[in-house]
Short mmCIF file of C-alpha atoms in Angstrom, two decimals:
data_model
loop_
_atom_site.label_atom_id
_atom_site.label_comp_id
_atom_site.label_asym_id
_atom_site.label_seq_id
_atom_site.Cartn_x
_atom_site.Cartn_y
_atom_site.Cartn_z
CA UNK G 22 -33.66 101.40 -100.00
CA UNK G 23 -34.72 98.70 -101.11
CA UNK G 24 -37.91 97.34 -98.98
CA UNK G 25 -35.47 95.02 -97.01
CA UNK G 26 -32.94 98.55 -96.53
CA UNK G 27 -36.01 100.06 -95.21
CA UNK G 28 -36.82 97.30 -92.78
CA UNK G 29 -33.82 97.06 -91.21
CA UNK G 30 -33.11 100.94 -90.77
CA UNK G 31 -36.70 100.57 -88.83
CA UNK G 32 -36.16 98.42 -86.48
CA UNK G 33 -32.23 100.01 -85.14
CA UNK G 34 -33.98 103.49 -85.29
CA UNK G 35 -36.46 101.48 -83.41
CA UNK G 36 -33.37 99.90 -81.26
CA UNK G 37 -32.15 104.03 -80.90
CA UNK G 38 -34.72 105.19 -79.30
CA UNK G 39 -35.04 102.46 -76.96
CA UNK G 40 -31.72 102.23 -75.80
CA UNK G 41 -31.88 107.01 -75.50
CA UNK G 42 -35.17 106.64 -73.47
CA UNK G 43 -33.28 104.77 -70.75
CA UNK G 44 -31.51 106.86 -70.59
CA UNK G 45 -34.03 109.11 -69.12
CA UNK G 46 -36.36 106.69 -67.66
CA UNK G 47 -34.36 103.33 -67.16
CA UNK G 48 -37.58 101.51 -66.42
CA UNK G 49 -39.77 101.70 -69.29
CA UNK G 50 -43.79 100.06 -68.93
CA UNK G 51 -44.83 97.87 -70.24
CA UNK G 52 -47.04 99.28 -71.98
CA UNK G 53 -44.88 100.86 -74.17
CA UNK G 54 -45.10 99.73 -78.20
CA UNK G 55 -42.46 100.53 -80.40
CA UNK G 56 -44.55 101.69 -83.83
CA UNK G 57 -43.67 102.84 -87.08
CA UNK G 58 -43.68 106.47 -87.58
CA UNK G 59 -43.06 108.44 -90.89
CA UNK G 60 -40.32 110.83 -89.73
CA UNK G 61 -37.64 108.08 -88.03
CA UNK G 62 -39.90 105.48 -85.79
CA UNK G 63 -41.69 106.28 -82.19
CA UNK G 64 -42.63 104.45 -78.84
CA UNK G 65 -46.17 104.77 -77.76
CA UNK G 66 -46.73 103.79 -73.79
CA UNK G 67 -49.41 105.37 -71.83
CA UNK G 68 -47.82 107.72 -69.97
CA UNK G 69 -45.68 108.83 -73.33
CA UNK G 70 -44.96 109.34 -77.14
CA UNK G 71 -41.62 109.16 -78.24
CA UNK G 72 -40.48 110.12 -81.64
CA UNK G 73 -37.61 109.78 -82.98
CA UNK G 74 -36.52 111.87 -85.49
CA UNK G 75 -34.37 110.97 -88.87
CA UNK G 76 -32.43 113.60 -90.55
CA UNK G 77 -33.43 116.78 -91.33
CA UNK G 78 -35.06 118.52 -88.22
CA UNK G 79 -36.51 121.46 -89.13
CA UNK G 80 -40.46 121.59 -89.25
CA UNK G 81 -40.79 118.27 -88.26
CA UNK G 82 -42.83 119.94 -85.06
CA UNK G 83 -46.56 120.46 -86.23
CA UNK G 84 -46.19 116.36 -88.47
CA UNK G 85 -44.77 114.97 -84.63
CA UNK G 86 -47.72 116.55 -83.25
CA UNK G 87 -49.80 115.33 -85.47
CA UNK G 88 -49.12 111.90 -85.61
CA UNK G 89 -49.35 112.10 -82.49
CA UNK G 90 -52.76 113.14 -82.12
CA UNK G 91 -53.35 110.59 -84.57
CA UNK G 92 -52.05 107.57 -81.83
CA UNK G 93 -52.20 109.17 -78.05
CA UNK G 94 -54.12 106.47 -76.29
CA UNK G 95 -55.17 110.24 -73.74
CA UNK G 96 -54.26 113.03 -75.79
CA UNK G 97 -55.18 114.46 -72.70
CA UNK G 98 -52.38 112.91 -69.93
CA UNK G 99 -49.91 111.63 -73.10
CA UNK G 100 -46.39 114.04 -72.47
CA UNK G 101 -44.99 114.01 -76.19
CA UNK G 102 -41.18 113.93 -76.56
CA UNK G 103 -39.65 114.96 -79.38
CA UNK G 104 -35.82 113.64 -79.98
CA UNK G 105 -34.11 114.97 -82.86
CA UNK G 106 -30.11 115.13 -83.67
CA UNK G 107 -30.15 119.27 -84.61
CA UNK G 108 -32.47 122.44 -84.77
CA UNK G 109 -33.46 121.91 -81.97
CA UNK G 110 -33.57 124.92 -79.88
CA UNK G 111 -36.30 126.25 -82.91
CA UNK G 112 -38.07 123.37 -81.77
CA UNK G 113 -37.66 123.87 -78.84
CA UNK G 114 -39.04 127.81 -78.64
CA UNK G 115 -41.84 126.67 -80.64
CA UNK G 116 -43.13 123.80 -78.36
CA UNK G 117 -43.07 126.69 -74.90
CA UNK G 118 -46.11 128.02 -77.14
CA UNK G 119 -48.20 125.36 -76.30
CA UNK G 120 -50.68 124.46 -73.12
CA UNK G 121 -49.78 120.42 -75.09
CA UNK G 122 -46.53 118.68 -72.82
CA UNK G 123 -44.16 119.19 -74.98
CA UNK G 124 -40.53 118.08 -74.83
CA UNK G 125 -37.73 117.95 -77.55
CA UNK G 126 -34.55 116.42 -76.65
CA UNK G 127 -30.76 116.51 -77.39
CA UNK G 128 -29.52 112.79 -79.39
CA UNK G 129 -25.46 112.86 -77.85
CA UNK G 130 -24.82 110.07 -78.46
CA UNK G 131 -26.23 106.97 -76.44
CA UNK G 132 -27.72 110.07 -73.49
CA UNK G 133 -30.83 112.35 -73.87
CA UNK G 134 -30.14 116.03 -73.08
CA UNK G 135 -33.22 118.28 -72.85
CA UNK G 136 -32.73 120.60 -75.81
CA UNK G 137 -32.67 124.38 -75.02
CA UNK G 138 -34.39 127.49 -77.59
CA UNK G 139 -32.69 128.88 -79.36
CA UNK G 140 -33.21 133.17 -80.18
CA UNK G 141 -34.44 134.37 -82.73
CA UNK G 142 -31.98 136.02 -85.18
CA UNK G 143 -31.51 138.95 -85.30
CA UNK G 144 -32.13 141.19 -87.99
CA UNK G 145 -29.58 141.13 -90.38
CA UNK G 146 -27.61 143.44 -91.94
CA UNK G 147 -27.87 144.59 -95.52
CA UNK G 148 -26.12 143.71 -98.37
CA UNK G 149 -23.11 146.53 -97.70
CA UNK G 150 -24.40 149.17 -101.09
CA UNK G 151 -28.35 147.40 -101.77
CA UNK G 152 -29.54 150.54 -101.21
CA UNK G 153 -28.79 151.47 -104.11
CA UNK G 154 -31.23 149.11 -106.11
CA UNK G 155 -33.91 149.98 -104.39
CA UNK G 156 -35.13 151.98 -106.83
CA UNK G 157 -33.99 151.00 -109.34
CA UNK G 158 -35.65 147.51 -108.56
CA UNK G 159 -39.07 149.94 -107.72
CA UNK G 160 -38.71 152.06 -111.65
CA UNK G 161 -38.13 148.10 -112.81
CA UNK G 162 -41.95 147.40 -112.14
CA UNK G 163 -40.69 145.88 -108.95
CA UNK G 164 -41.56 145.39 -105.80
CA UNK G 165 -38.22 145.73 -103.39
CA UNK G 166 -38.68 143.67 -99.82
CA UNK G 167 -35.61 142.67 -97.77
CA UNK G 168 -36.13 139.81 -96.06
CA UNK G 169 -33.19 138.91 -93.24
CA UNK G 170 -31.33 141.31 -94.57
CA UNK G 171 -31.73 140.12 -98.52
CA UNK G 172 -33.31 143.15 -101.53
CA UNK G 173 -34.76 141.27 -104.12
CA UNK G 174 -37.18 142.13 -106.43
CA UNK G 175 -41.19 140.86 -106.92
CA UNK G 176 -43.71 140.86 -108.95
CA UNK G 177 -47.02 140.39 -106.84
CA UNK G 178 -44.82 137.54 -105.16
CA UNK G 179 -42.51 135.62 -106.97
CA UNK G 180 -38.17 137.51 -106.74
CA UNK G 181 -37.64 138.13 -110.69
CA UNK G 182 -34.09 139.96 -108.92
CA UNK G 183 -32.22 139.59 -105.60
CA UNK G 184 -28.87 142.14 -104.68
CA UNK G 185 -26.33 140.45 -105.19
CA UNK G 186 -22.86 140.90 -102.82
CA UNK G 187 -19.24 138.86 -104.00
CA UNK G 188 -16.99 138.95 -101.45
CA UNK G 189 -14.70 138.03 -104.14
CA UNK G 190 -14.36 141.28 -106.17
CA UNK G 191 -15.86 143.08 -103.27
CA UNK G 192 -18.47 144.24 -105.42
CA UNK G 193 -22.57 145.08 -105.06
CA UNK G 194 -24.93 143.99 -108.28
CA UNK G 195 -28.42 143.32 -108.62
CA UNK G 196 -29.27 139.79 -110.19
CA UNK G 197 -32.48 139.17 -112.07
CA UNK G 198 -34.08 136.13 -112.58
CA UNK G 199 -36.50 133.91 -110.10
CA UNK G 200 -33.77 131.74 -108.43
CA UNK G 201 -30.73 131.31 -108.04
CA UNK G 202 -30.12 129.14 -111.42
CA UNK G 203 -32.21 130.59 -113.51
CA UNK G 204 -29.94 134.54 -112.77
CA UNK G 205 -26.73 132.47 -113.74
CA UNK G 206 -28.16 131.50 -116.84
CA UNK G 207 -30.27 134.94 -117.58
CA UNK G 208 -26.28 136.71 -116.86
CA UNK G 209 -25.10 134.17 -119.04
CA UNK G 210 -28.85 134.89 -122.23
CA UNK G 211 -28.81 138.51 -121.47
CA UNK G 212 -25.43 139.32 -120.86
CA UNK G 213 -25.25 143.31 -122.46
CA UNK G 214 -28.90 144.04 -121.26
CA UNK G 215 -29.44 146.46 -119.32
CA UNK G 216 -31.06 145.86 -115.86
CA UNK G 217 -34.52 147.84 -116.30
CA UNK G 218 -34.50 145.56 -119.40
CA UNK G 219 -34.41 143.17 -118.15
CA UNK G 220 -36.64 142.96 -115.38
CA UNK G 221 -39.12 144.49 -117.24
CA UNK G 222 -39.04 141.15 -119.76
CA UNK G 223 -39.19 138.76 -116.41
CA UNK G 224 -42.05 141.17 -114.88
CA UNK G 225 -44.13 140.81 -118.89
CA UNK G 226 -43.38 136.53 -118.29
CA UNK G 227 -44.19 136.39 -114.82
CA UNK G 228 -47.54 138.93 -115.18
CA UNK G 229 -48.68 136.55 -117.94
CA UNK G 230 -49.48 134.06 -115.42
CA UNK G 231 -49.11 135.05 -111.49
CA UNK G 232 -53.31 136.41 -111.07
CA UNK G 233 -56.18 134.20 -109.87
CA UNK G 234 -57.46 131.29 -111.04
CA UNK G 235 -55.04 131.26 -113.93
CA UNK G 236 -54.04 127.81 -115.02
CA UNK G 237 -51.21 126.08 -114.40
CA UNK G 238 -47.95 127.43 -114.66
CA UNK G 239 -44.44 127.33 -113.08
CA UNK G 240 -44.83 131.06 -112.54
CA UNK G 241 -48.01 130.73 -110.55
CA UNK G 242 -47.04 127.51 -108.38
CA UNK G 243 -43.74 128.66 -107.03
CA UNK G 244 -44.63 130.82 -103.51
CA UNK G 245 -47.73 131.13 -103.89
CA UNK G 246 -48.36 131.04 -100.64
CA UNK G 247 -46.42 134.66 -101.09
CA UNK G 248 -48.82 136.14 -104.21
CA UNK G 249 -51.24 135.36 -100.91
CA UNK G 250 -50.09 137.87 -99.07
CA UNK G 251 -49.38 139.96 -101.41
CA UNK G 252 -52.71 140.22 -102.72
CA UNK G 253 -53.97 140.95 -98.49
CA UNK G 254 -51.58 143.43 -98.32
CA UNK G 255 -52.81 145.64 -101.27
CA UNK G 256 -56.04 144.71 -100.30
CA UNK G 257 -56.04 144.40 -96.75
CA UNK G 258 -60.07 144.77 -96.33
CA UNK G 259 -60.40 140.57 -98.14
CA UNK G 260 -59.04 138.90 -94.62
CA UNK G 261 -60.79 141.87 -92.04
CA UNK G 262 -57.32 143.98 -91.74
CA UNK G 263 -56.89 147.88 -91.64
CA UNK G 264 -53.35 147.32 -92.43
CA UNK G 265 -50.96 144.75 -93.56
CA UNK G 266 -47.08 144.71 -93.63
CA UNK G 267 -45.07 141.76 -95.19
CA UNK G 268 -42.60 141.24 -91.80
CA UNK G 269 -39.15 138.72 -91.61
CA UNK G 270 -40.57 134.38 -90.91
CA UNK G 271 -39.11 133.65 -88.17
CA UNK G 272 -36.17 131.05 -90.31
CA UNK G 273 -34.49 132.12 -92.93
CA UNK G 274 -35.66 130.40 -96.37
CA UNK G 275 -33.71 128.94 -97.91
CA UNK G 276 -35.17 128.18 -101.08
CA UNK G 277 -37.86 129.24 -103.99
CA UNK G 278 -38.54 126.41 -104.99
CA UNK G 279 -40.17 124.48 -101.38
CA UNK G 280 -43.17 126.08 -100.14
CA UNK G 281 -42.49 128.07 -97.00
CA UNK G 282 -45.48 130.14 -94.71
CA UNK G 283 -44.61 134.01 -95.02
CA UNK G 284 -46.46 136.32 -92.34
CA UNK G 285 -47.05 139.73 -92.17
CA UNK G 286 -47.83 142.49 -89.73
CA UNK G 287 -50.97 144.80 -89.18
CA UNK G 288 -54.21 146.19 -87.33
CA UNK G 289 -57.79 145.04 -87.31
CA UNK G 290 -60.67 146.92 -88.43
CA UNK G 291 -60.36 147.32 -84.00
CA UNK G 292 -56.81 148.49 -83.96
CA UNK G 293 -55.34 145.29 -82.54
CA UNK G 294 -51.77 144.57 -83.85
CA UNK G 295 -52.51 140.96 -85.54
CA UNK G 296 -49.81 138.09 -86.60
CA UNK G 297 -50.48 137.36 -90.41
CA UNK G 298 -49.53 133.75 -91.63
CA UNK G 299 -49.75 132.60 -95.21
CA UNK G 300 -49.49 129.68 -96.36
CA UNK G 301 -50.60 127.31 -99.80
CA UNK G 302 -51.23 124.72 -99.22
CA UNK G 303 -51.03 121.90 -96.15
CA UNK G 304 -48.97 122.26 -94.62
CA UNK G 305 -48.37 120.12 -91.30
CA UNK G 306 -46.00 122.67 -89.43
CA UNK G 307 -47.97 125.84 -89.55
CA UNK G 308 -49.11 126.09 -86.31
CA UNK G 309 -46.28 125.97 -84.69
CA UNK G 310 -44.23 128.19 -87.81
CA UNK G 311 -47.55 130.75 -86.49
CA UNK G 312 -46.86 131.03 -83.30
CA UNK G 313 -43.22 131.02 -83.44
CA UNK G 314 -44.46 134.74 -85.19
CA UNK G 315 -46.58 135.84 -83.13
CA UNK G 316 -44.47 135.29 -80.38
CA UNK G 317 -40.94 136.82 -82.42
CA UNK G 318 -43.99 140.35 -83.05
CA UNK G 319 -45.05 140.44 -79.47
CA UNK G 320 -47.83 139.69 -80.32
CA UNK G 321 -51.04 137.12 -78.79
CA UNK G 322 -53.31 137.13 -82.31
CA UNK G 323 -51.46 135.44 -85.58
CA UNK G 324 -54.68 134.42 -88.26
CA UNK G 325 -53.29 132.09 -90.69
CA UNK G 326 -54.12 132.72 -94.43
CA UNK G 327 -55.21 130.13 -96.71
CA UNK G 328 -57.05 128.41 -98.65
CA UNK G 329 -60.42 125.96 -96.60
CA UNK G 330 -59.80 123.50 -98.24
CA UNK G 331 -55.51 123.07 -96.74
CA UNK G 332 -57.05 123.32 -92.86
CA UNK G 333 -57.07 119.72 -92.00
CA UNK G 334 -58.45 118.34 -88.43
CA UNK G 335 -55.03 118.39 -86.62
CA UNK G 336 -54.37 121.38 -87.20
CA UNK G 337 -57.72 122.57 -86.02
CA UNK G 338 -56.58 119.74 -83.02
CA UNK G 339 -53.20 122.34 -83.33
CA UNK G 340 -53.99 125.64 -82.88
CA UNK G 341 -57.11 124.50 -79.82
CA UNK G 342 -53.88 124.15 -77.24
CA UNK G 343 -51.78 126.71 -78.66
CA UNK G 344 -50.82 129.89 -76.60
CA UNK G 345 -51.60 133.03 -79.13
CA UNK G 346 -55.34 133.01 -80.36
CA UNK G 347 -55.24 131.54 -83.98
CA UNK G 348 -57.92 131.93 -85.91
CA UNK G 349 -58.07 130.49 -90.29
CA UNK G 350 -59.19 133.25 -92.91
CA UNK G 351 -59.73 131.66 -96.07
CA UNK G 352 -58.37 133.41 -99.43
CA UNK G 353 -58.82 131.62 -102.17
#
């Protein structure tokens, strides 16, 4: 897209946002000004900050909140309004976990409609016959894990095999590989190799690169947050916990390539229930994700586990107005 196209798109979004806001607030104050915003566009007045998300809105509450904190004229009095045309229900659910005034709106034609919260994902049924593969994964040296009903085998947090159900053939099988494309390629090259041998081959390759302070390699760059969780589950004392087990996140992970926080639940040294959210790299949406995980697990105590350099000023500001008690715990 050329610079002219980008500028034209920005102007169109600004006109769209102003029209949408007038559908619920006919008289825009003289103080209202359009400001460029990486998420799409914004309209800032003395009372409100309106942000229109252009495109996929999943995991945008944190970035929108961070932008609003930087551009607010009076952060204590200005309400934040997020305007989206998809996944609004998840954002509403997250926004409810903050003391700050945050509203989420659906853009429907030329009108704004207050969005309603989505329910949490119900516990998904396991892939048919997947339990038969639990011991096979374990005996081959990987760790069986079920997340949102899908059984996988992980090595230090990296998925290296997955139980797949083929609806066409009514067949359930264990496929080896790191991600869908790798599983397909692995089957083409090693299709005649016994599954346990295939898993052992992949495990050996992954272990050679997936350890603390290992030189960069795709095997340790992928799912780095799940490596942090694996370490903490093995030794909960690293983060001040007495026990810890992986649990489902509040939203499904789409693929292995894109980082997404992962979740565990356990008890701290005083016996209090705590949810731990693991993240690697600066993730402006980790606080909304964390409060969502806390609400899903019905606890008011949540720790965000990350490298110290990944905790920004805006993340601390968001945590300060969150309803659950949030602490940042370092683990490198």
